[in-house]
Tab-separated table of C-alpha atoms and ligand atoms in Angstrom:
chain	number	residue	atom	x	y	z
A	1	UNK	CA	107.429	174.729	168.731
A	2	UNK	CA	103.820	174.171	169.780
A	3	UNK	CA	102.721	170.906	171.408
A	4	UNK	CA	100.403	170.034	168.512
A	5	UNK	CA	103.165	170.651	165.954
A	6	UNK	CA	105.593	168.493	167.925
A	7	UNK	CA	103.094	165.631	168.036
A	8	UNK	CA	102.365	166.015	164.350
A	9	UNK	CA	106.070	165.926	163.444
A	10	UNK	CA	106.470	162.737	165.466
A	11	UNK	CA	103.459	161.224	163.744
A	12	UNK	CA	104.853	161.927	160.280
A	13	UNK	CA	108.284	160.558	161.216
A	14	UNK	CA	106.906	157.386	162.812
A	15	UNK	CA	104.294	156.615	160.147
A	16	UNK	CA	106.107	156.993	156.821
A	17	UNK	CA	104.245	156.356	153.584
A	18	UNK	CA	100.814	157.100	155.046
A	19	UNK	CA	99.925	160.475	153.465
A	20	UNK	CA	96.172	160.189	154.080
A	21	UNK	CA	96.747	159.544	157.782
A	22	UNK	CA	99.089	162.552	157.954
A	23	UNK	CA	96.493	164.683	156.172
A	24	UNK	CA	93.667	163.732	158.545
A	25	UNK	CA	95.824	164.194	161.640
A	26	UNK	CA	97.143	167.539	160.451
A	27	UNK	CA	93.630	168.884	160.039
A	28	UNK	CA	92.463	167.738	163.470
A	29	UNK	CA	95.569	168.745	165.428
A	30	UNK	CA	95.634	172.067	163.573
A	31	UNK	CA	92.200	172.835	165.018
A	32	UNK	CA	93.226	171.931	168.569
A	33	UNK	CA	95.966	174.539	169.100
A	34	UNK	CA	93.766	176.824	171.217
A	35	UNK	CA	92.224	173.971	173.178
A	36	UNK	CA	95.578	172.566	174.285
A	37	UNK	CA	96.818	176.051	175.151
A	38	UNK	CA	93.867	176.569	177.464
A	39	UNK	CA	94.065	173.105	179.030
A	40	UNK	CA	97.651	172.273	180.100
A	41	UNK	CA	96.515	168.907	181.506
A	42	UNK	CA	96.250	167.658	177.909
A	43	UNK	CA	100.003	167.926	177.301
A	44	UNK	CA	100.841	166.877	180.859
A	45	UNK	CA	98.970	163.608	180.314
A	46	UNK	CA	100.501	162.931	176.910
A	47	UNK	CA	96.995	162.908	175.585
A	48	UNK	CA	97.706	163.776	171.955
A	49	UNK	CA	100.565	161.267	171.748
A	50	UNK	CA	98.126	158.602	172.918
A	51	UNK	CA	95.283	159.828	170.712
A	52	UNK	CA	97.270	159.488	167.478
A	53	UNK	CA	98.492	155.958	168.245
A	54	UNK	CA	95.897	153.233	167.549
A	55	UNK	CA	95.167	151.052	170.557
A	56	UNK	CA	95.573	148.007	168.321
A	57	UNK	CA	96.267	147.287	164.628
A	58	UNK	CA	95.473	143.896	163.163
A	59	UNK	CA	96.766	142.835	159.737
A	60	UNK	CA	95.944	139.394	158.405
A	61	UNK	CA	96.062	137.038	155.425
A	62	UNK	CA	92.820	136.392	153.568
A	63	UNK	CA	93.124	133.392	151.217
A	64	UNK	CA	90.182	132.329	149.033
A	65	UNK	CA	89.552	130.374	145.851
A	66	UNK	CA	88.123	132.071	142.741
A	67	UNK	CA	85.652	130.580	140.250
A	68	UNK	CA	88.503	129.189	138.142
A	69	UNK	CA	89.930	127.275	141.074
A	70	UNK	CA	92.835	129.710	141.463
A	71	UNK	CA	93.987	130.560	145.005
A	72	UNK	CA	93.937	134.292	145.712
A	73	UNK	CA	95.451	136.076	148.698
A	74	UNK	CA	94.301	139.470	149.948
A	75	UNK	CA	95.284	141.480	152.985
A	76	UNK	CA	92.819	142.225	155.786
A	77	UNK	CA	92.974	145.114	158.283
A	78	UNK	CA	91.228	146.197	161.456
A	79	UNK	CA	92.523	149.249	163.254
A	80	UNK	CA	91.024	149.652	166.735
A	81	UNK	CA	91.865	153.266	167.253
A	82	UNK	CA	90.202	154.541	170.395
A	83	UNK	CA	87.789	153.019	172.919
A	84	UNK	CA	87.593	155.871	175.431
A	85	UNK	CA	83.868	156.481	174.958
A	86	UNK	CA	82.610	153.080	173.781
A	87	UNK	CA	83.401	149.905	171.850
A	88	UNK	CA	85.304	150.444	168.580
A	89	UNK	CA	82.844	151.256	165.793
A	90	UNK	CA	83.425	151.887	162.119
A	91	UNK	CA	83.053	150.426	158.676
A	92	UNK	CA	84.916	147.924	156.544
A	93	UNK	CA	86.145	149.044	153.120
A	94	UNK	CA	86.811	146.583	150.288
A	95	UNK	CA	88.679	148.395	147.516
A	96	UNK	CA	91.990	147.725	145.719
A	97	UNK	CA	93.403	151.031	147.047
A	98	UNK	CA	93.083	149.938	150.697
A	99	UNK	CA	96.295	149.907	152.731
A	100	UNK	CA	97.182	150.518	156.367
A	101	UNK	CA	97.491	154.302	155.950
A	102	UNK	CA	94.011	154.575	154.426
A	103	UNK	CA	92.476	152.506	157.224
A	104	UNK	CA	94.303	154.601	159.821
A	105	UNK	CA	93.052	157.878	158.360
A	106	UNK	CA	89.509	156.512	158.348
A	107	UNK	CA	89.818	155.115	161.881
A	108	UNK	CA	91.241	158.390	163.176
A	109	UNK	CA	88.394	160.419	161.646
A	110	UNK	CA	85.930	157.935	163.070
A	111	UNK	CA	86.974	158.761	166.667
A	112	UNK	CA	85.750	162.347	166.385
A	113	UNK	CA	82.763	161.555	164.172
A	114	UNK	CA	81.476	158.959	166.593
A	115	UNK	CA	81.969	161.345	169.483
A	116	UNK	CA	79.953	164.013	167.637
A	117	UNK	CA	76.955	161.658	167.348
A	118	UNK	CA	76.563	161.926	171.134
A	119	UNK	CA	76.301	158.135	171.340
A	120	UNK	CA	78.705	155.814	173.218
A	121	UNK	CA	80.889	154.508	170.371
A	122	UNK	CA	84.666	154.494	170.014
A	123	UNK	CA	86.605	154.724	166.745
A	124	UNK	CA	87.793	151.934	164.459
A	125	UNK	CA	87.975	150.978	160.807
A	126	UNK	CA	88.929	147.989	158.710
A	127	UNK	CA	88.876	146.495	155.280
A	128	UNK	CA	90.827	144.799	152.566
A	129	UNK	CA	92.447	145.404	149.188
A	130	UNK	CA	89.924	142.889	147.782
A	131	UNK	CA	87.998	144.303	144.796
A	132	UNK	CA	84.363	143.108	144.745
A	133	UNK	CA	83.918	144.551	141.218
A	134	UNK	CA	83.370	141.843	138.621
A	135	UNK	CA	83.360	139.055	141.220
A	136	UNK	CA	80.564	136.472	141.350
A	137	UNK	CA	78.378	136.227	144.444
A	138	UNK	CA	80.126	132.958	145.287
A	139	UNK	CA	83.549	134.608	145.106
A	140	UNK	CA	82.397	137.463	147.329
A	141	UNK	CA	81.001	134.936	149.818
A	142	UNK	CA	84.248	132.939	149.809
A	143	UNK	CA	86.233	136.092	150.444
A	144	UNK	CA	83.917	137.319	153.217
A	145	UNK	CA	83.996	133.955	154.983
A	146	UNK	CA	87.787	133.850	154.881
A	147	UNK	CA	87.997	137.467	156.089
A	148	UNK	CA	85.739	136.634	159.051
A	149	UNK	CA	87.727	133.461	159.844
A	150	UNK	CA	90.351	135.799	161.283
A	151	UNK	CA	88.348	138.907	162.195
A	152	UNK	CA	85.856	137.098	164.460
A	153	UNK	CA	88.359	136.696	167.288
A	154	UNK	CA	88.889	140.467	167.521
A	155	UNK	CA	85.285	141.739	167.454
A	156	UNK	CA	82.130	141.469	169.565
A	157	UNK	CA	78.978	143.388	170.451
A	158	UNK	CA	80.761	145.137	173.351
A	159	UNK	CA	84.250	145.042	171.821
A	160	UNK	CA	84.250	146.185	168.207
A	161	UNK	CA	81.299	146.456	165.825
A	162	UNK	CA	82.163	146.791	162.108
A	163	UNK	CA	79.741	147.923	159.360
A	164	UNK	CA	79.839	148.824	155.659
A	165	UNK	CA	81.861	151.384	153.725
A	166	UNK	CA	83.052	151.493	150.097
A	167	UNK	CA	82.504	148.079	148.513
A	168	UNK	CA	80.737	146.664	151.567
A	169	UNK	CA	76.945	146.732	151.502
A	170	UNK	CA	74.075	144.465	152.517
A	171	UNK	CA	75.394	141.491	150.524
A	172	UNK	CA	78.824	141.517	152.163
A	173	UNK	CA	77.454	142.197	155.661
A	174	UNK	CA	75.145	139.181	155.239
A	175	UNK	CA	78.021	136.831	154.354
A	176	UNK	CA	80.204	138.232	157.138
A	177	UNK	CA	77.432	137.892	159.703
A	178	UNK	CA	76.619	134.321	158.693
A	179	UNK	CA	80.240	133.293	159.114
A	180	UNK	CA	80.598	135.071	162.481
A	181	UNK	CA	77.539	133.196	163.763
A	182	UNK	CA	78.852	129.903	162.413
A	183	UNK	CA	82.226	130.375	164.120
A	184	UNK	CA	81.038	131.633	167.506
A	185	UNK	CA	77.488	130.371	167.863
A	186	UNK	CA	76.529	133.853	169.062
A	187	UNK	CA	73.580	135.775	167.669
A	188	UNK	CA	74.786	139.186	168.739
A	189	UNK	CA	74.982	142.738	167.462
A	190	UNK	CA	78.508	142.311	166.138
A	191	UNK	CA	77.904	144.034	162.800
A	192	UNK	CA	75.563	146.836	161.739
A	193	UNK	CA	73.996	147.446	158.371
A	194	UNK	CA	72.466	143.988	158.664
A	195	UNK	CA	69.459	142.952	156.570
A	196	UNK	CA	66.069	143.715	158.112
A	197	UNK	CA	65.086	140.030	158.639
A	198	UNK	CA	68.124	139.337	160.828
A	199	UNK	CA	68.463	142.361	163.089
A	200	UNK	CA	69.082	145.276	160.768
A	201	UNK	CA	67.593	148.702	161.437
A	202	UNK	CA	65.114	150.367	159.144
A	203	UNK	CA	66.606	153.556	157.660
A	204	UNK	CA	70.240	152.446	158.104
A	205	UNK	CA	70.593	152.113	154.307
A	206	UNK	CA	69.374	155.684	153.839
A	207	UNK	CA	70.985	157.141	156.966
A	208	UNK	CA	74.289	158.577	155.746
A	209	UNK	CA	72.784	160.284	152.712
A	210	UNK	CA	69.642	161.485	154.489
A	211	UNK	CA	71.687	162.648	157.467
A	212	UNK	CA	73.988	164.623	155.180
A	213	UNK	CA	71.067	166.524	153.714
A	214	UNK	CA	69.504	167.153	157.155
A	215	UNK	CA	72.844	168.683	158.123
A	216	UNK	CA	73.009	170.763	154.930
A	217	UNK	CA	69.496	171.992	155.591
A	218	UNK	CA	70.588	173.437	158.953
A	219	UNK	CA	73.754	174.918	157.500
A	220	UNK	CA	72.078	176.715	154.596
A	221	UNK	CA	69.129	177.836	156.750
A	222	UNK	CA	71.577	179.559	159.100
A	223	UNK	CA	72.944	181.442	156.106
A	224	UNK	CA	69.460	182.526	155.020
A	225	UNK	CA	69.372	180.083	152.100
A	226	UNK	CA	67.241	177.058	151.282
A	227	UNK	CA	67.459	173.672	149.660
A	228	UNK	CA	64.241	174.504	147.854
A	229	UNK	CA	65.066	175.097	144.220
A	230	UNK	CA	68.791	174.372	144.758
A	231	UNK	CA	70.691	172.617	141.966
A	232	UNK	CA	72.981	170.054	143.506
A	233	UNK	CA	75.968	167.974	142.372
A	234	UNK	CA	76.256	164.663	144.224
A	235	UNK	CA	79.470	162.858	143.361
A	236	UNK	CA	79.549	159.065	143.569
A	237	UNK	CA	76.585	156.792	142.912
A	238	UNK	CA	76.919	154.371	145.808
A	239	UNK	CA	75.107	154.106	149.107
A	240	UNK	CA	75.806	157.607	150.384
A	241	UNK	CA	75.309	159.400	147.057
A	242	UNK	CA	72.032	157.705	146.110
A	243	UNK	CA	70.276	158.482	149.393
A	244	UNK	CA	71.702	161.989	149.590
A	245	UNK	CA	70.215	162.639	146.147
A	246	UNK	CA	66.905	161.093	147.229
A	247	UNK	CA	66.681	163.417	150.254
A	248	UNK	CA	67.640	166.442	148.123
A	249	UNK	CA	64.538	165.767	146.034
A	250	UNK	CA	62.415	165.357	149.172
A	251	UNK	CA	63.612	168.739	150.436
A	252	UNK	CA	62.739	170.495	147.170
A	253	UNK	CA	66.151	170.585	145.489
A	254	UNK	CA	67.334	168.930	142.284
A	255	UNK	CA	70.367	166.642	141.949
A	256	UNK	CA	71.693	167.256	138.455
A	257	UNK	CA	74.997	165.346	138.292
A	258	UNK	CA	76.434	162.105	139.710
A	259	UNK	CA	79.487	159.956	138.925
A	260	UNK	CA	81.259	156.664	139.428
A	261	UNK	CA	84.938	155.845	139.137
A	262	UNK	CA	84.777	155.781	135.328
A	263	UNK	CA	82.652	158.789	134.410
A	264	UNK	CA	79.899	161.275	135.248
A	265	UNK	CA	76.386	162.119	134.167
A	266	UNK	CA	74.706	165.495	133.806
A	267	UNK	CA	70.930	165.463	133.627
A	268	UNK	CA	69.721	169.050	133.624
A	269	UNK	CA	66.121	168.082	134.420
A	270	UNK	CA	67.172	166.133	137.511
A	271	UNK	CA	68.817	162.743	137.856
A	272	UNK	CA	66.454	159.760	137.526
A	273	UNK	CA	67.255	157.937	140.764
A	274	UNK	CA	65.292	154.821	139.865
A	275	UNK	CA	67.606	154.430	136.883
A	276	UNK	CA	70.718	155.002	139.018
A	277	UNK	CA	69.512	152.464	141.619
A	278	UNK	CA	68.779	149.926	138.892
A	279	UNK	CA	72.262	150.373	137.364
A	280	UNK	CA	74.331	150.557	140.555
A	281	UNK	CA	72.371	148.568	143.170
A	282	UNK	CA	70.737	145.869	141.030
A	283	UNK	CA	72.945	145.398	137.951
A	284	UNK	CA	76.198	146.464	139.667
A	285	UNK	CA	77.053	148.077	136.326
A	286	UNK	CA	78.680	151.301	135.119
A	287	UNK	CA	76.948	154.679	135.171
A	288	UNK	CA	77.520	155.019	131.431
A	289	UNK	CA	74.376	152.854	131.068
A	290	UNK	CA	72.381	155.869	132.299
A	291	UNK	CA	71.833	157.367	128.852
A	292	UNK	CA	69.984	154.254	127.775
A	293	UNK	CA	67.366	155.205	130.394
A	294	UNK	CA	67.568	158.956	129.769
A	295	UNK	CA	68.693	159.689	126.178
A	296	UNK	CA	68.720	163.457	126.744
A	297	UNK	CA	71.227	163.278	129.590
A	298	UNK	CA	74.982	163.655	129.048
A	299	UNK	CA	77.588	161.044	129.961
A	300	UNK	CA	81.277	161.993	130.127
A	301	UNK	CA	84.098	159.546	130.606
A	302	UNK	CA	86.711	160.447	133.264
A	303	UNK	CA	86.733	163.272	135.810
A	304	UNK	CA	84.956	166.627	135.431
A	305	UNK	CA	81.770	166.483	137.500
A	306	UNK	CA	82.677	169.706	139.372
A	307	UNK	CA	82.493	171.725	136.133
A	308	UNK	CA	78.683	171.543	136.192
A	309	UNK	CA	77.286	174.863	137.507
A	310	UNK	CA	75.457	174.270	140.803
A	311	UNK	CA	74.335	175.902	144.058
A	312	UNK	CA	75.443	173.108	146.375
A	313	UNK	CA	78.109	170.401	145.959
A	314	UNK	CA	78.004	167.145	147.930
A	315	UNK	CA	81.155	165.039	147.440
A	316	UNK	CA	80.015	161.496	148.299
A	317	UNK	CA	82.504	159.189	146.529
A	318	UNK	CA	85.965	158.954	148.117
A	319	UNK	CA	88.929	160.776	149.694
A	320	UNK	CA	90.659	163.612	147.841
A	321	UNK	CA	88.172	163.702	144.976
A	322	UNK	CA	87.696	167.502	145.057
A	323	UNK	CA	90.899	169.418	144.309
A	324	UNK	CA	91.897	173.082	144.360
A	325	UNK	CA	91.078	173.533	140.663
A	326	UNK	CA	87.640	172.029	141.263
A	327	UNK	CA	87.053	174.384	144.191
A	328	UNK	CA	87.960	177.347	141.980
A	329	UNK	CA	85.555	176.145	139.284
A	330	UNK	CA	82.743	175.681	141.804
A	331	UNK	CA	83.228	179.172	143.230
A	332	UNK	CA	83.430	180.709	139.762
A	333	UNK	CA	80.165	178.991	138.818
A	334	UNK	CA	78.296	180.372	141.845
A	335	UNK	CA	78.283	177.367	144.183
A	336	UNK	CA	77.714	178.558	147.774
A	337	UNK	CA	77.974	175.377	149.852
A	338	UNK	CA	80.127	172.230	149.898
A	339	UNK	CA	79.150	169.501	152.371
A	340	UNK	CA	81.040	166.244	152.594
A	341	UNK	CA	79.225	162.911	152.466
A	342	UNK	CA	82.454	161.002	151.853
A	343	UNK	CA	85.378	160.890	154.292
A	344	UNK	CA	87.961	163.610	153.549
A	345	UNK	CA	86.885	164.144	149.908
A	346	UNK	CA	88.176	167.731	149.743
A	347	UNK	CA	91.927	168.336	149.617
A	348	UNK	CA	93.363	170.757	152.240
A	349	UNK	CA	94.177	173.478	149.696
A	350	UNK	CA	90.664	173.195	148.261
A	351	UNK	CA	89.162	173.544	151.769
A	352	UNK	CA	91.288	176.658	152.369
A	353	UNK	CA	90.134	178.136	149.086
A	354	UNK	CA	86.460	177.441	149.778
A	355	UNK	CA	86.605	178.979	153.247
A	356	UNK	CA	88.623	181.973	152.068
A	357	UNK	CA	85.925	182.642	149.490
A	358	UNK	CA	83.073	182.533	151.996
A	359	UNK	CA	81.678	179.190	150.830
A	360	UNK	CA	79.761	177.234	153.487
A	361	UNK	CA	81.840	174.118	154.117
A	362	UNK	CA	81.181	171.116	156.337
A	363	UNK	CA	83.674	168.306	157.016
A	364	UNK	CA	82.629	164.681	156.591
A	365	UNK	CA	83.153	163.816	160.241
A	366	UNK	CA	80.202	166.095	161.017
A	367	UNK	CA	77.964	165.903	157.963
A	368	UNK	CA	78.282	162.169	157.231
A	369	UNK	CA	77.911	161.051	160.856
A	370	UNK	CA	74.290	159.994	160.324
A	371	UNK	CA	75.374	156.572	159.062
A	372	UNK	CA	77.341	155.559	162.113
A	373	UNK	CA	74.786	157.222	164.398
A	374	UNK	CA	72.088	155.001	162.931
A	375	UNK	CA	74.417	152.021	163.297
A	376	UNK	CA	74.504	152.839	167.010
A	377	UNK	CA	70.691	152.946	166.952
A	378	UNK	CA	70.794	149.481	165.353
A	379	UNK	CA	72.952	148.297	168.271
A	380	UNK	CA	70.442	149.752	170.741
A	381	UNK	CA	67.522	148.011	169.046
A	382	UNK	CA	69.420	144.701	169.029
A	383	UNK	CA	70.274	145.061	172.716
A	384	UNK	CA	66.621	145.722	173.539
A	385	UNK	CA	65.451	142.898	171.228
A	386	UNK	CA	63.013	145.126	169.406
A	387	UNK	CA	62.820	147.183	166.243
A	388	UNK	CA	61.689	150.722	165.692
A	389	UNK	CA	59.687	151.878	162.662
A	390	UNK	CA	61.336	153.691	159.773
A	391	UNK	CA	59.859	156.976	160.953
A	392	UNK	CA	61.070	156.488	164.517
A	393	UNK	CA	64.644	155.903	163.360
A	394	UNK	CA	64.501	158.702	160.805
A	395	UNK	CA	63.237	161.145	163.422
A	396	UNK	CA	66.080	160.254	165.795
A	397	UNK	CA	68.560	160.611	162.919
A	398	UNK	CA	67.172	164.039	162.117
A	399	UNK	CA	67.521	165.132	165.741
A	400	UNK	CA	71.093	163.852	165.892
A	401	UNK	CA	72.113	165.757	162.753
A	402	UNK	CA	70.562	169.018	164.000
A	403	UNK	CA	72.458	168.540	167.257
A	404	UNK	CA	75.759	167.877	165.507
A	405	UNK	CA	75.359	171.023	163.449
A	406	UNK	CA	74.581	173.115	166.520
A	407	UNK	CA	77.450	171.637	168.546
A	408	UNK	CA	79.966	172.257	165.760
A	409	UNK	CA	78.745	175.809	165.208
A	410	UNK	CA	78.840	176.502	168.963
A	411	UNK	CA	82.341	175.061	169.441
A	412	UNK	CA	83.597	177.205	166.562
A	413	UNK	CA	82.140	180.372	168.133
A	414	UNK	CA	83.464	179.489	171.580
A	415	UNK	CA	86.982	179.255	170.203
A	416	UNK	CA	86.812	182.457	168.205
A	417	UNK	CA	86.338	181.005	164.755
A	418	UNK	CA	82.599	181.392	164.226
A	419	UNK	CA	81.414	179.826	160.999
A	420	UNK	CA	84.383	177.469	160.710
A	421	UNK	CA	82.606	174.118	160.963
A	422	UNK	CA	85.829	172.229	160.297
A	423	UNK	CA	87.429	173.599	163.464
A	424	UNK	CA	84.117	173.315	165.315
A	425	UNK	CA	83.741	169.631	164.433
A	426	UNK	CA	87.308	168.808	165.422
A	427	UNK	CA	87.040	170.643	168.745
A	428	UNK	CA	83.562	169.384	169.687
A	429	UNK	CA	84.463	165.806	168.696
A	430	UNK	CA	87.746	165.975	170.605
A	431	UNK	CA	86.410	167.365	173.884
A	432	UNK	CA	84.335	164.348	174.915
A	433	UNK	CA	87.080	161.858	173.990
A	434	UNK	CA	89.670	163.985	175.776
A	435	UNK	CA	87.624	164.188	178.971
A	436	UNK	CA	86.992	160.433	178.932
A	437	UNK	CA	90.700	159.700	178.398
A	438	UNK	CA	91.732	162.029	181.208
A	439	UNK	CA	89.243	160.384	183.560
A	440	UNK	CA	90.480	156.884	182.694
A	441	UNK	CA	94.167	157.505	183.433
A	442	UNK	CA	97.235	156.641	181.368
A	443	UNK	CA	95.988	153.592	179.438
B	1	LIG	P1	79.880	152.668	147.805
B	1	LIG	O1	80.840	151.586	147.546
B	1	LIG	O2	78.436	152.342	147.990
B	1	LIG	O3	79.965	153.766	146.662
B	1	LIG	C1	81.142	154.434	146.360
B	1	LIG	C2	80.867	155.296	145.146
B	1	LIG	O4	81.954	156.163	144.922
B	1	LIG	C3	80.706	154.470	143.886
B	1	LIG	O5	79.816	155.118	143.020
B	1	LIG	C4	82.106	154.472	143.318
B	1	LIG	O6	82.195	154.244	141.924
B	1	LIG	C5	82.504	155.890	143.636
B	1	LIG	N1	83.952	156.014	143.680
B	1	LIG	C6	84.829	155.297	144.393
B	1	LIG	N2	86.069	155.695	144.132
B	1	LIG	C7	85.941	156.692	143.238
B	1	LIG	C8	86.869	157.509	142.581
B	1	LIG	N3	88.197	157.378	142.782
B	1	LIG	N4	86.404	158.445	141.709
B	1	LIG	C9	85.078	158.582	141.489
B	1	LIG	N5	84.168	157.807	142.082
B	1	LIG	C10	84.597	156.893	142.936
B	1	LIG	O7	80.432	153.429	149.097
B	1	LIG	P2	79.672	154.438	150.066
B	1	LIG	O8	78.656	155.209	149.334
B	1	LIG	O9	79.278	153.673	151.264
B	1	LIG	O10	80.876	155.385	150.519
B	1	LIG	C11	81.175	156.605	149.856
B	1	LIG	C12	81.970	157.511	150.781
B	1	LIG	O11	81.196	157.792	151.953
B	1	LIG	C13	83.284	156.928	151.310
B	1	LIG	O12	84.195	157.987	151.503
B	1	LIG	C14	82.882	156.362	152.677
B	1	LIG	O13	83.993	156.255	153.534
B	1	LIG	C15	81.913	157.437	153.119
B	1	LIG	N6	80.964	157.080	154.168
B	1	LIG	C16	80.137	156.000	154.047
B	1	LIG	C17	79.210	155.716	155.022
B	1	LIG	C18	78.238	154.604	154.897
B	1	LIG	O14	77.382	154.476	155.780
B	1	LIG	N7	78.280	153.790	153.847
B	1	LIG	C19	79.132	156.534	156.250
B	1	LIG	C20	79.978	157.694	156.239
B	1	LIG	C21	80.868	157.924	155.237
B	1	LIG	P3	82.299	152.750	141.321
B	1	LIG	O15	80.889	152.237	141.331
B	1	LIG	O16	82.871	152.958	139.986
B	1	LIG	O17	83.204	152.011	142.250
B	2	LIG	O1	82.561	156.172	157.625
B	2	LIG	C1	81.586	155.765	158.296
B	2	LIG	O2	81.136	156.422	159.231
B	2	LIG	C2	80.986	154.473	157.931
B	2	LIG	N1	81.430	153.861	156.971
B	2	LIG	C3	79.859	153.917	158.748
B	2	LIG	C4	80.379	153.220	159.963
B	2	LIG	C5	79.348	152.469	160.768
B	2	LIG	O3	79.782	151.822	161.735
B	2	LIG	O4	78.150	152.513	160.473
C-alpha cells in the first residue's frame, strides 16, 4: 500500500464522523503520490502524518442571552492546523451546520491555499454553530462578545489571525474586535476584514470575488477563450458571490443567475447587483425579494441554479453544492469552465466528470485565495501603520492571482498532469509547507 493511502486510512479511522475532512484530505493526498515517491525524506520524517493532525484544536462554550432574556449556549471552535510558514490564518464561520469536521476540512484546505498566496501565513479556521439569521444586532453583539471572551487567549497578531467566512462579515468582525481590545488592551492586527476606520484594508471586501475572476481570466485566456461576452452563473449571494459577479461585469461578461439557501434567480439580461446588495447586504433578506426590483426575472424556490445554460459556472456558496448531476447538466448545456469561489463546492465525482469532459476546472484553494491574500496585505499595512489605496491593493491582488494560476499550471506540468489545476494547486501549495516543516525538525 502506498504511503499516502496508509496515511489516509489512518486519518479516516482516527477521525470518524468527519466526512468533509476525509474528502478534503483525500483530494490533497491523492495529488501527492508522485511527490512523495520522488522525495523519500517526506515519509522518513513522518511529514504527512504530522500534516494531517492539527497542531491544536480548541472547543469552547459560548453562552449568551437572547432578546427574550433566554440563555442560549453555542459551541465555539478554533482549529490551529499548521504554522510552518507563518501564524495561523483563516476565517470564522457562523452557521448552524458548523461542527469540528467542517472546521477541520476548512483549516486543512487553508494550509495549502495560504501557501499558494506566496505570503507568510499558516493555516487555521474557526467558527460556531450560531446562526446569525434572524438575530437582532444586539443578539449578534452578545454572541460575538461571549465568543471572544474565550477566543482572545488563543489568538494574536503573530499567533493566529481570524477573519470572516460564511455568516461573519464586517458587523461581526467589528464586535469581535471591540471585545478583543477591551479584554487585552491591545490595538493589534488580530483580525482581518476590519472596517476601514479601524485598520481595515481597502479592497478586502471585494478581494475574494475579484480575485476569483482574475484567476478565471488567466485560465480561460490560456484556453483561447475570453470573459468578454461570457454568460456566467454565480451561486450564492454573499460576500464572495456579489463581488465575483461585479468583476464579471467589469471584465465584459454577464452574470445571469445567483442563489441563496432558499432559492435562485435567473435574470437573462444580467443580474441587477444593486438590487442583490440591497436585499442581502442591507436588508439581510431573502433573494426571493429580487423580483420586486426586476419583475421580468425568474425566481425559483429550492435548488436548480445549475440548470441555467451558461459558459462559465462559479460556485460561491458552500461545500458540496455542485453534484454529479449538476456537472452533467452544465456540460450538456455547453459550459466550458467551472471555477470555485467557495471552499470545496464541487463533489469529487462531479470534479472527475468535469475533468473527464475537458471542462476547465479550478479548485477553491487556488481560485478563492485572493481573500486571504488580501487579509495578509491588511496585516502588512497594520504592521507598517499605514494604508494603501484601493488601486494599490487591487493591483497587488491581481498580481497574486496571476502568480497562483501560473504556479498551479507549472506544478501540474512538472508532475506530468498538465492542465490539471487541482493536482497543480495541491502540489504547489504543499511544497513550500513541506520544505518549511522539514527544515524545522520533528515538531
Ligand atoms: P456569506 O455568508 O457572505 O454568503 C454565503 C452565501 O451562500 C449566502 O448567499 C448563503 O445564502 C449561501 N448559502 C449558504 N449555504 C447555502 C446552501 N446550502 N445552499 C445555497 N446557498 C447557500 O459567505 P461568503 O460569501 O463569505 O462565503 C461563501 C463561500 O466562500 C464559503 O464556502 C466560504 O468558505 C468561501 N470563502 C470565503 C472567503 C471570504 O473572504 N469571505 C474567502 C474564501 C472562500 P443565505 O443568505 O440563504 O444564507
Ligand atoms: O476561506 C477563506 O480563505 C476565508 N474565509 C478568508 C480567510 C482570511 O483570513 O481572510
